Amino acid sequence: MTVAIGLGLMEFPFAGAADYWRWVDLCEHGGVDSIWQTDRLISRQPILECMATMGALAGRTRRLRFGMNVVSLALRDPVLLAKQCATIDVLSGGRLLPAFGIGSPLGPEWQALNIDTHTRGKRTDEALEIIARLWREDSVDFAGTHYRLTGASISPRPVQPDLPMWIGGSSDAAIRRTARYGTGWQGGGETPTDAARVVAAIKMATAEAGRSIDKDHYGASFPFHFGAASDGVVTAAMAAYAKRTGREAQRYFAIGDETAILDRVVEYVSGGIEKFILRPVGANGDEIIAQTRRLIDKVLPLAAARWPKTKAAA
């Protein structure tokens, strides 16, 4: 197996850019597999714009891979997004991990930007086809319900000859979308049981479509905290998560010591997950850095011992 553990952020908990880069540098030198930034355009909380963040990470890091978890395609122009991804992949030497989805219907963007949520799926499907073709074809003509292109092309193309296209979502439509367009699946708020069901459904759907997805291209994410479930920062984070998603938080968050966090990873692995985005829970930037350091010192060595990487995988 090629179990890999990355870290993700949604909000920007740091006092400023210097503290953020201190966190990034810790991940870069600490053996973290990848960094992921949530896509959110409208918010009262400080949240970095994900594509600009990808470009900044390309310049700051040399080893880390990085991705957006996940870009809401219905909110963005697919040609611009294809160009942004290609540019960042070129400038990073092929370290971008693009991930796409339709976005949560509970997100504030739809009402604020006056976009009909019922068009999300169709817009996303059309955008995925456009992006995939722009990355590979010299000239793209496209006539859809929401987008029309004539002789469109981008250059330079991505450095990665088959730039990954990770797809998010667990609905039946998301499963079909992953089977048709995806090279991987990246979970969001799915519990281990939910994730195992989705993985099995995607494998069945890709087989029916005459395609396949590498077994190590199934991912999950969950928040973690070294501490107690009664800690104020944890209860606040769980309440915010439940309000934002409508989902129950206790089964999703991993709280405790390194054994508790690794055990949650093991639960997902048993359902076919090999890639992880863990989100540190903390009240401020210093706590996020401290939580990250403990993950690096305590959890990553346990994961490396349990799932040693082969030379080729490394």
Short mmCIF file of the C-alpha atoms (twelve columns), coordinates in Angstrom:
data_MODEL
# 
_entry.id   MODEL 
# 
loop_
_atom_site.group_PDB 
_atom_site.id 
_atom_site.type_symbol 
_atom_site.label_atom_id 
_atom_site.label_alt_id 
_atom_site.label_comp_id 
_atom_site.label_asym_id 
_atom_site.label_seq_id 
_atom_site.Cartn_x 
_atom_site.Cartn_y 
_atom_site.Cartn_z 
_atom_site.pdbx_PDB_model_num 
ATOM 1   C CA . MET A 1   0.000   0.000  0.000   1 
ATOM 2   C CA . THR A 2   1.061   3.600  -0.503  1 
ATOM 3   C CA . VAL A 3   -0.633  5.316  2.421   1 
ATOM 4   C CA . ALA A 4   0.204   9.027  2.337   1 
ATOM 5   C CA . ILE A 5   -0.796  11.661 4.894   1 
ATOM 6   C CA . GLY A 6   -1.205  15.290 3.916   1 
ATOM 7   C CA . LEU A 7   -2.563  18.286 5.812   1 
ATOM 8   C CA . GLY A 8   -5.359  20.680 4.952   1 
ATOM 9   C CA . LEU A 9   -6.704  24.039 6.025   1 
ATOM 10  C CA . MET A 10  -10.001 25.757 5.522   1 
ATOM 11  C CA . GLU A 11  -9.809  28.969 7.513   1 
ATOM 12  C CA . PHE A 12  -6.676  31.110 7.848   1 
ATOM 13  C CA . PRO A 13  -5.917  30.902 11.598  1 
ATOM 14  C CA . PHE A 14  -2.553  32.652 11.488  1 
ATOM 15  C CA . ALA A 15  -1.670  36.154 12.658  1 
ATOM 16  C CA . GLY A 16  -0.069  36.874 9.299   1 
ATOM 17  C CA . ALA A 17  1.866   35.534 6.335   1 
ATOM 18  C CA . ALA A 18  5.021   34.840 8.356   1 
ATOM 19  C CA . ASP A 19  3.218   32.374 10.608  1 
ATOM 20  C CA . TYR A 20  1.557   30.695 7.632   1 
ATOM 21  C CA . TRP A 21  4.923   30.162 5.959   1 
ATOM 22  C CA . ARG A 22  6.288   28.839 9.232   1 
ATOM 23  C CA . TRP A 23  3.547   26.188 9.102   1 
ATOM 24  C CA . VAL A 24  4.247   25.434 5.430   1 
ATOM 25  C CA . ASP A 25  7.975   25.097 6.094   1 
ATOM 26  C CA . LEU A 26  7.243   22.704 8.958   1 
ATOM 27  C CA . CYS A 27  5.192   20.539 6.578   1 
ATOM 28  C CA . GLU A 28  7.840   20.753 3.851   1 
ATOM 29  C CA . HIS A 29  10.655  19.579 6.092   1 
ATOM 30  C CA . GLY A 30  8.596   17.283 8.330   1 
ATOM 31  C CA . GLY A 31  7.685   14.624 5.783   1 
ATOM 32  C CA . VAL A 32  4.058   15.670 5.223   1 
ATOM 33  C CA . ASP A 33  2.907   14.318 1.851   1 
ATOM 34  C CA . SER A 34  0.877   17.291 0.635   1 
ATOM 35  C CA . ILE A 35  -0.940  20.516 1.584   1 
ATOM 36  C CA . TRP A 36  -4.558  21.227 0.651   1 
ATOM 37  C CA . GLN A 37  -6.582  24.446 0.718   1 
ATOM 38  C CA . THR A 38  -10.380 24.520 0.842   1 
ATOM 39  C CA . ASP A 39  -12.165 26.540 -1.842  1 
ATOM 40  C CA . ARG A 40  -14.382 29.272 -0.406  1 
ATOM 41  C CA . LEU A 41  -15.073 32.557 -2.196  1 
ATOM 42  C CA . ILE A 42  -17.585 34.140 0.177   1 
ATOM 43  C CA . SER A 43  -16.967 34.128 3.931   1 
ATOM 44  C CA . ARG A 44  -16.775 36.357 6.983   1 
ATOM 45  C CA . GLN A 45  -13.945 34.227 8.350   1 
ATOM 46  C CA . PRO A 46  -10.472 34.705 6.846   1 
ATOM 47  C CA . ILE A 47  -9.981  31.990 4.188   1 
ATOM 48  C CA . LEU A 48  -7.305  32.073 1.500   1 
ATOM 49  C CA . GLU A 49  -8.328  31.831 -2.160  1 
ATOM 50  C CA . CYS A 50  -7.214  28.369 -3.198  1 
ATOM 51  C CA . MET A 51  -5.731  28.995 -6.658  1 
ATOM 52  C CA . ALA A 52  -3.655  31.944 -5.508  1 
ATOM 53  C CA . THR A 53  -2.485  29.781 -2.617  1 
ATOM 54  C CA . MET A 54  -1.424  27.023 -5.021  1 
ATOM 55  C CA . GLY A 55  0.704   29.508 -6.953  1 
ATOM 56  C CA . ALA A 56  2.350   30.764 -3.767  1 
ATOM 57  C CA . LEU A 57  3.056   27.207 -2.593  1 
ATOM 58  C CA . ALA A 58  4.674   26.424 -5.934  1 
ATOM 59  C CA . GLY A 59  7.249   29.125 -5.260  1 
ATOM 60  C CA . ARG A 60  7.772   28.470 -1.563  1 
ATOM 61  C CA . THR A 61  8.187   24.678 -1.555  1 
ATOM 62  C CA . ARG A 62  10.438  22.240 -3.383  1 
ATOM 63  C CA . ARG A 63  9.191   18.805 -2.261  1 
ATOM 64  C CA . LEU A 64  5.577   19.115 -1.158  1 
ATOM 65  C CA . ARG A 65  2.695   18.456 -3.447  1 
ATOM 66  C CA . PHE A 66  -0.413  20.589 -3.033  1 
ATOM 67  C CA . GLY A 67  -4.028  20.721 -4.108  1 
ATOM 68  C CA . MET A 68  -7.393  22.375 -3.634  1 
ATOM 69  C CA . ASN A 69  -10.001 20.415 -1.745  1 
ATOM 70  C CA . VAL A 70  -12.089 20.845 -3.761  1 
ATOM 71  C CA . VAL A 71  -12.636 23.599 -6.339  1 
ATOM 72  C CA . SER A 72  -16.335 24.319 -6.865  1 
ATOM 73  C CA . LEU A 73  -16.371 24.216 -10.653 1 
ATOM 74  C CA . ALA A 74  -19.787 25.813 -11.027 1 
ATOM 75  C CA . LEU A 75  -18.356 29.009 -9.525  1 
ATOM 76  C CA . ARG A 76  -15.376 29.328 -11.887 1 
ATOM 77  C CA . ASP A 77  -14.633 29.709 -15.566 1 
ATOM 78  C CA . PRO A 78  -13.254 26.360 -16.811 1 
ATOM 79  C CA . VAL A 79  -10.844 27.845 -19.377 1 
ATOM 80  C CA . LEU A 80  -9.276  30.149 -16.805 1 
ATOM 81  C CA . LEU A 81  -9.096  27.307 -14.291 1 
ATOM 82  C CA . ALA A 82  -7.466  24.961 -16.826 1 
ATOM 83  C CA . LYS A 83  -4.901  27.658 -17.584 1 
ATOM 84  C CA . GLN A 84  -4.241  28.312 -13.885 1 
ATOM 85  C CA . CYS A 85  -3.713  24.616 -13.173 1 
ATOM 86  C CA . ALA A 86  -1.374  24.200 -16.124 1 
ATOM 87  C CA . THR A 87  0.660   27.263 -15.151 1 
ATOM 88  C CA . ILE A 88  1.019   26.181 -11.520 1 
ATOM 89  C CA . ASP A 89  1.954   22.652 -12.550 1 
ATOM 90  C CA . VAL A 90  4.677   24.018 -14.852 1 
ATOM 91  C CA . LEU A 91  6.089   26.395 -12.230 1 
ATOM 92  C CA . SER A 92  6.079   23.714 -9.510  1 
ATOM 93  C CA . GLY A 93  7.739   21.077 -11.650 1 
ATOM 94  C CA . GLY A 94  4.646   18.865 -11.690 1 
ATOM 95  C CA . ARG A 95  3.496   18.951 -8.048  1 
ATOM 96  C CA . LEU A 96  -0.100  20.154 -8.425  1 
ATOM 97  C CA . LEU A 97  -2.967  17.850 -7.372  1 
ATOM 98  C CA . PRO A 98  -6.158  19.371 -8.821  1 
ATOM 99  C CA . ALA A 99  -9.409  18.299 -7.195  1 
ATOM 100 C CA . PHE A 100 -12.863 19.334 -8.388  1 
ATOM 101 C CA . GLY A 101 -16.451 19.132 -7.189  1 
ATOM 102 C CA . ILE A 102 -19.832 20.810 -7.428  1 
ATOM 103 C CA . GLY A 103 -19.658 22.584 -4.066  1 
ATOM 104 C CA . SER A 104 -21.974 22.293 -1.088  1 
ATOM 105 C CA . PRO A 105 -25.506 23.624 -1.642  1 
ATOM 106 C CA . LEU A 106 -25.220 25.086 1.877   1 
ATOM 107 C CA . GLY A 107 -22.316 27.320 0.844   1 
ATOM 108 C CA . PRO A 108 -22.924 31.090 0.936   1 
ATOM 109 C CA . GLU A 109 -21.677 31.629 -2.622  1 
ATOM 110 C CA . TRP A 110 -24.847 30.584 -4.436  1 
ATOM 111 C CA . GLN A 111 -27.113 33.180 -2.869  1 
ATOM 112 C CA . ALA A 112 -24.450 35.884 -2.734  1 
ATOM 113 C CA . LEU A 113 -23.546 35.454 -6.414  1 
ATOM 114 C CA . ASN A 114 -27.120 34.721 -7.533  1 
ATOM 115 C CA . ILE A 115 -26.262 31.316 -9.021  1 
ATOM 116 C CA . ASP A 116 -28.920 28.604 -9.299  1 
ATOM 117 C CA . THR A 117 -27.763 25.588 -7.279  1 
ATOM 118 C CA . HIS A 118 -29.759 23.300 -9.564  1 
ATOM 119 C CA . THR A 119 -27.280 23.971 -12.397 1 
ATOM 120 C CA . ARG A 120 -24.231 22.887 -10.363 1 
ATOM 121 C CA . GLY A 121 -24.048 19.338 -11.661 1 
ATOM 122 C CA . LYS A 122 -24.438 20.139 -15.357 1 
ATOM 123 C CA . ARG A 123 -21.982 23.055 -15.149 1 
ATOM 124 C CA . THR A 124 -19.461 20.818 -13.392 1 
ATOM 125 C CA . ASP A 125 -19.734 18.004 -15.939 1 
ATOM 126 C CA . GLU A 126 -19.258 20.414 -18.841 1 
ATOM 127 C CA . ALA A 127 -16.336 22.132 -17.098 1 
ATOM 128 C CA . LEU A 128 -14.585 18.823 -16.388 1 
ATOM 129 C CA . GLU A 129 -14.739 17.855 -20.051 1 
ATOM 130 C CA . ILE A 130 -13.435 21.265 -21.130 1 
ATOM 131 C CA . ILE A 131 -10.537 21.230 -18.654 1 
ATOM 132 C CA . ALA A 132 -9.478  17.679 -19.488 1 
ATOM 133 C CA . ARG A 133 -9.508  18.431 -23.215 1 
ATOM 134 C CA . LEU A 134 -7.624  21.732 -22.867 1 
ATOM 135 C CA . TRP A 135 -4.862  19.931 -20.980 1 
ATOM 136 C CA . ARG A 136 -4.416  17.426 -23.835 1 
ATOM 137 C CA . GLU A 137 -5.731  18.775 -27.143 1 
ATOM 138 C CA . ASP A 138 -4.375  21.398 -29.545 1 
ATOM 139 C CA . SER A 139 -7.765  22.917 -30.293 1 
ATOM 140 C CA . VAL A 140 -11.036 22.471 -28.435 1 
ATOM 141 C CA . ASP A 141 -14.528 23.085 -29.799 1 
ATOM 142 C CA . PHE A 142 -17.306 22.635 -27.290 1 
ATOM 143 C CA . ALA A 143 -21.042 23.306 -27.429 1 
ATOM 144 C CA . GLY A 144 -22.794 22.749 -24.116 1 
ATOM 145 C CA . THR A 145 -25.699 24.175 -22.199 1 
ATOM 146 C CA . HIS A 146 -23.540 26.523 -20.137 1 
ATOM 147 C CA . TYR A 147 -20.248 26.828 -22.055 1 
ATOM 148 C CA . ARG A 148 -19.295 27.226 -25.718 1 
ATOM 149 C CA . LEU A 149 -15.756 27.186 -27.098 1 
ATOM 150 C CA . THR A 150 -14.374 27.564 -30.607 1 
ATOM 151 C CA . GLY A 151 -10.767 26.663 -31.313 1 
ATOM 152 C CA . ALA A 152 -9.686  27.116 -27.698 1 
ATOM 153 C CA . SER A 153 -6.175  26.107 -26.631 1 
ATOM 154 C CA . ILE A 154 -3.727  26.739 -23.800 1 
ATOM 155 C CA . SER A 155 0.061   26.667 -23.639 1 
ATOM 156 C CA . PRO A 156 2.167   25.628 -21.863 1 
ATOM 157 C CA . ARG A 157 0.331   22.495 -20.927 1 
ATOM 158 C CA . PRO A 158 0.819   20.773 -17.561 1 
ATOM 159 C CA . VAL A 159 4.204   19.195 -16.864 1 
ATOM 160 C CA . GLN A 160 2.515   16.036 -15.647 1 
ATOM 161 C CA . PRO A 161 1.582   14.160 -18.842 1 
ATOM 162 C CA . ASP A 162 -1.601  12.932 -17.170 1 
ATOM 163 C CA . LEU A 163 -2.370  15.696 -14.695 1 
ATOM 164 C CA . PRO A 164 -4.546  14.112 -11.999 1 
ATOM 165 C CA . MET A 165 -8.209  14.987 -11.863 1 
ATOM 166 C CA . TRP A 166 -9.444  14.167 -8.386  1 
ATOM 167 C CA . ILE A 167 -13.219 14.386 -7.980  1 
ATOM 168 C CA . GLY A 168 -15.083 15.069 -4.735  1 
ATOM 169 C CA . GLY A 169 -18.583 14.187 -3.584  1 
ATOM 170 C CA . SER A 170 -20.424 11.061 -2.480  1 
ATOM 171 C CA . SER A 171 -23.789 11.328 -4.225  1 
ATOM 172 C CA . ASP A 172 -24.782 8.960  -7.014  1 
ATOM 173 C CA . ALA A 173 -24.105 11.772 -9.494  1 
ATOM 174 C CA . ALA A 174 -20.623 12.344 -7.985  1 
ATOM 175 C CA . ILE A 175 -19.868 8.627  -8.272  1 
ATOM 176 C CA . ARG A 176 -20.870 8.652  -11.947 1 
ATOM 177 C CA . ARG A 177 -18.840 11.834 -12.471 1 
ATOM 178 C CA . THR A 178 -15.761 10.260 -10.914 1 
ATOM 179 C CA . ALA A 179 -16.160 7.122  -13.016 1 
ATOM 180 C CA . ARG A 180 -16.440 9.171  -16.202 1 
ATOM 181 C CA . TYR A 181 -13.833 11.904 -15.677 1 
ATOM 182 C CA . GLY A 182 -11.768 11.221 -12.573 1 
ATOM 183 C CA . THR A 183 -8.333  9.786  -12.024 1 
ATOM 184 C CA . GLY A 184 -9.016  9.719  -8.293  1 
ATOM 185 C CA . TRP A 185 -11.656 10.367 -5.639  1 
ATOM 186 C CA . GLN A 186 -11.144 12.740 -2.707  1 
ATOM 187 C CA . GLY A 187 -13.597 12.424 0.159   1 
ATOM 188 C CA . GLY A 188 -14.829 15.327 2.242   1 
ATOM 189 C CA . GLY A 189 -17.007 14.709 5.269   1 
ATOM 190 C CA . GLU A 190 -17.524 10.982 4.769   1 
ATOM 191 C CA . THR A 191 -17.057 8.681  7.746   1 
ATOM 192 C CA . PRO A 192 -15.009 5.485  7.221   1 
ATOM 193 C CA . THR A 193 -18.212 3.544  6.552   1 
ATOM 194 C CA . ASP A 194 -19.444 6.140  4.067   1 
ATOM 195 C CA . ALA A 195 -16.066 6.293  2.315   1 
ATOM 196 C CA . ALA A 196 -15.897 2.508  1.926   1 
ATOM 197 C CA . ARG A 197 -19.345 2.523  0.298   1 
ATOM 198 C CA . VAL A 198 -18.324 5.269  -2.135  1 
ATOM 199 C CA . VAL A 199 -15.045 3.555  -3.059  1 
ATOM 200 C CA . ALA A 200 -16.860 0.313  -3.825  1 
ATOM 201 C CA . ALA A 201 -19.469 2.139  -5.911  1 
ATOM 202 C CA . ILE A 202 -16.821 4.047  -7.896  1 
ATOM 203 C CA . LYS A 203 -14.901 0.845  -8.650  1 
ATOM 204 C CA . MET A 204 -18.075 -0.762 -9.944  1 
ATOM 205 C CA . ALA A 205 -18.997 2.305  -12.015 1 
ATOM 206 C CA . THR A 206 -15.530 2.650  -13.565 1 
ATOM 207 C CA . ALA A 207 -15.538 -1.017 -14.529 1 
ATOM 208 C CA . GLU A 208 -18.909 -0.569 -16.212 1 
ATOM 209 C CA . ALA A 209 -17.515 2.464  -18.048 1 
ATOM 210 C CA . GLY A 210 -14.487 0.493  -19.222 1 
ATOM 211 C CA . ARG A 211 -12.109 2.602  -17.141 1 
ATOM 212 C CA . SER A 212 -10.082 2.099  -13.984 1 
ATOM 213 C CA . ILE A 213 -8.686  4.258  -11.179 1 
ATOM 214 C CA . ASP A 214 -5.419  3.350  -9.473  1 
ATOM 215 C CA . LYS A 215 -6.092  1.734  -6.120  1 
ATOM 216 C CA . ASP A 216 -3.991  4.359  -4.322  1 
ATOM 217 C CA . HIS A 217 -6.055  7.203  -5.807  1 
ATOM 218 C CA . TYR A 218 -8.846  7.111  -3.256  1 
ATOM 219 C CA . GLY A 219 -8.626  9.740  -0.522  1 
ATOM 220 C CA . ALA A 220 -10.370 10.823 2.655   1 
ATOM 221 C CA . SER A 221 -10.081 13.761 5.021   1 
ATOM 222 C CA . PHE A 222 -10.898 14.348 8.660   1 
ATOM 223 C CA . PRO A 223 -10.113 16.862 11.428  1 
ATOM 224 C CA . PHE A 224 -7.781  15.820 14.254  1 
ATOM 225 C CA . HIS A 225 -6.804  17.191 17.647  1 
ATOM 226 C CA . PHE A 226 -4.341  15.991 20.246  1 
ATOM 227 C CA . GLY A 227 -6.413  16.490 23.380  1 
ATOM 228 C CA . ALA A 228 -9.882  15.779 24.761  1 
ATOM 229 C CA . ALA A 229 -13.300 15.944 23.113  1 
ATOM 230 C CA . SER A 230 -14.337 18.347 25.884  1 
ATOM 231 C CA . ASP A 231 -11.679 20.908 24.936  1 
ATOM 232 C CA . GLY A 232 -13.342 24.194 24.053  1 
ATOM 233 C CA . VAL A 233 -11.679 24.446 20.662  1 
ATOM 234 C CA . VAL A 234 -12.973 20.970 19.764  1 
ATOM 235 C CA . THR A 235 -16.571 21.572 20.822  1 
ATOM 236 C CA . ALA A 236 -16.583 24.863 18.927  1 
ATOM 237 C CA . ALA A 237 -15.146 23.220 15.804  1 
ATOM 238 C CA . MET A 238 -17.664 20.387 15.965  1 
ATOM 239 C CA . ALA A 239 -20.564 22.810 16.361  1 
ATOM 240 C CA . ALA A 240 -19.352 24.889 13.420  1 
ATOM 241 C CA . TYR A 241 -18.941 21.769 11.287  1 
ATOM 242 C CA . ALA A 242 -22.446 20.519 12.103  1 
ATOM 243 C CA . LYS A 243 -23.951 23.925 11.296  1 
ATOM 244 C CA . ARG A 244 -22.005 24.271 8.041   1 
ATOM 245 C CA . THR A 245 -22.644 20.757 6.716   1 
ATOM 246 C CA . GLY A 246 -25.677 19.403 8.517   1 
ATOM 247 C CA . ARG A 247 -23.624 16.329 9.442   1 
ATOM 248 C CA . GLU A 248 -22.920 14.776 12.842  1 
ATOM 249 C CA . ALA A 249 -19.362 15.596 13.916  1 
ATOM 250 C CA . GLN A 250 -18.479 13.073 16.646  1 
ATOM 251 C CA . ARG A 251 -17.913 10.167 14.241  1 
ATOM 252 C CA . TYR A 252 -15.902 12.337 11.897  1 
ATOM 253 C CA . PHE A 253 -13.362 14.110 14.134  1 
ATOM 254 C CA . ALA A 254 -10.369 12.142 15.494  1 
ATOM 255 C CA . ILE A 255 -9.624  13.319 19.030  1 
ATOM 256 C CA . GLY A 256 -7.110  11.919 21.522  1 
ATOM 257 C CA . ASP A 257 -3.498  10.779 21.228  1 
ATOM 258 C CA . GLU A 258 -1.476  9.469  18.305  1 
ATOM 259 C CA . THR A 259 -3.050  6.015  18.672  1 
ATOM 260 C CA . ALA A 260 -6.559  7.425  18.324  1 
ATOM 261 C CA . ILE A 261 -5.591  9.372  15.221  1 
ATOM 262 C CA . LEU A 262 -3.795  6.438  13.613  1 
ATOM 263 C CA . ASP A 263 -6.731  4.164  14.425  1 
ATOM 264 C CA . ARG A 264 -8.990  6.479  12.438  1 
ATOM 265 C CA . VAL A 265 -6.593  6.262  9.500   1 
ATOM 266 C CA . VAL A 266 -6.700  2.451  9.798   1 
ATOM 267 C CA . GLU A 267 -10.516 2.509  9.644   1 
ATOM 268 C CA . TYR A 268 -10.400 4.360  6.343   1 
ATOM 269 C CA . VAL A 269 -7.619  2.161  4.955   1 
ATOM 270 C CA . SER A 270 -9.744  -0.931 5.589   1 
ATOM 271 C CA . GLY A 271 -12.359 0.597  3.263   1 
ATOM 272 C CA . GLY A 272 -9.933  1.180  0.391   1 
ATOM 273 C CA . ILE A 273 -8.549  4.641  1.212   1 
ATOM 274 C CA . GLU A 274 -4.814  5.300  0.837   1 
ATOM 275 C CA . LYS A 275 -4.532  9.108  0.586   1 
ATOM 276 C CA . PHE A 276 -5.366  11.383 3.512   1 
ATOM 277 C CA . ILE A 277 -5.929  15.065 4.222   1 
ATOM 278 C CA . LEU A 278 -5.864  15.647 7.977   1 
ATOM 279 C CA . ARG A 279 -7.039  19.024 9.281   1 
ATOM 280 C CA . PRO A 280 -5.485  20.248 12.554  1 
ATOM 281 C CA . VAL A 281 -7.972  21.759 14.984  1 
ATOM 282 C CA . GLY A 282 -6.652  24.731 16.949  1 
ATOM 283 C CA . ALA A 283 -7.776  28.106 18.216  1 
ATOM 284 C CA . ASN A 284 -4.995  30.060 16.512  1 
ATOM 285 C CA . GLY A 285 -1.900  29.725 14.377  1 
ATOM 286 C CA . ASP A 286 0.358   28.703 17.242  1 
ATOM 287 C CA . GLU A 287 -1.983  25.860 18.171  1 
ATOM 288 C CA . ILE A 288 -2.225  24.742 14.528  1 
ATOM 289 C CA . ILE A 289 1.564   24.626 14.326  1 
ATOM 290 C CA . ALA A 290 1.781   22.728 17.612  1 
ATOM 291 C CA . GLN A 291 -0.818  20.195 16.466  1 
ATOM 292 C CA . THR A 292 1.005   19.772 13.168  1 
ATOM 293 C CA . ARG A 293 4.321   19.231 14.910  1 
ATOM 294 C CA . ARG A 294 2.822   16.505 17.101  1 
ATOM 295 C CA . LEU A 295 1.339   14.801 14.046  1 
ATOM 296 C CA . ILE A 296 4.754   14.851 12.368  1 
ATOM 297 C CA . ASP A 297 6.550   13.597 15.477  1 
ATOM 298 C CA . LYS A 298 3.997   11.031 16.687  1 
ATOM 299 C CA . VAL A 299 1.702   9.855  13.865  1 
ATOM 300 C CA . LEU A 300 3.831   9.929  10.720  1 
ATOM 301 C CA . PRO A 301 6.465   7.532  12.135  1 
ATOM 302 C CA . LEU A 302 3.722   5.084  13.172  1 
ATOM 303 C CA . ALA A 303 2.155   5.280  9.708   1 
ATOM 304 C CA . ALA A 304 5.537   4.791  8.019   1 
ATOM 305 C CA . ALA A 305 6.214   1.707  10.136  1 
ATOM 306 C CA . ARG A 306 2.784   0.225  9.473   1 
ATOM 307 C CA . TRP A 307 2.742   0.954  5.728   1 
ATOM 308 C CA . PRO A 308 6.390   1.140  4.623   1 
ATOM 309 C CA . LYS A 309 6.852   2.681  1.216   1 
ATOM 310 C CA . THR A 310 8.544   0.712  -1.498  1 
ATOM 311 C CA . LYS A 311 11.410  2.399  -3.298  1 
ATOM 312 C CA . ALA A 312 9.261   2.943  -6.392  1 
ATOM 313 C CA . ALA A 313 6.372   4.399  -4.405  1 
ATOM 314 C CA . ALA A 314 8.660   6.710  -2.456  1 
# 
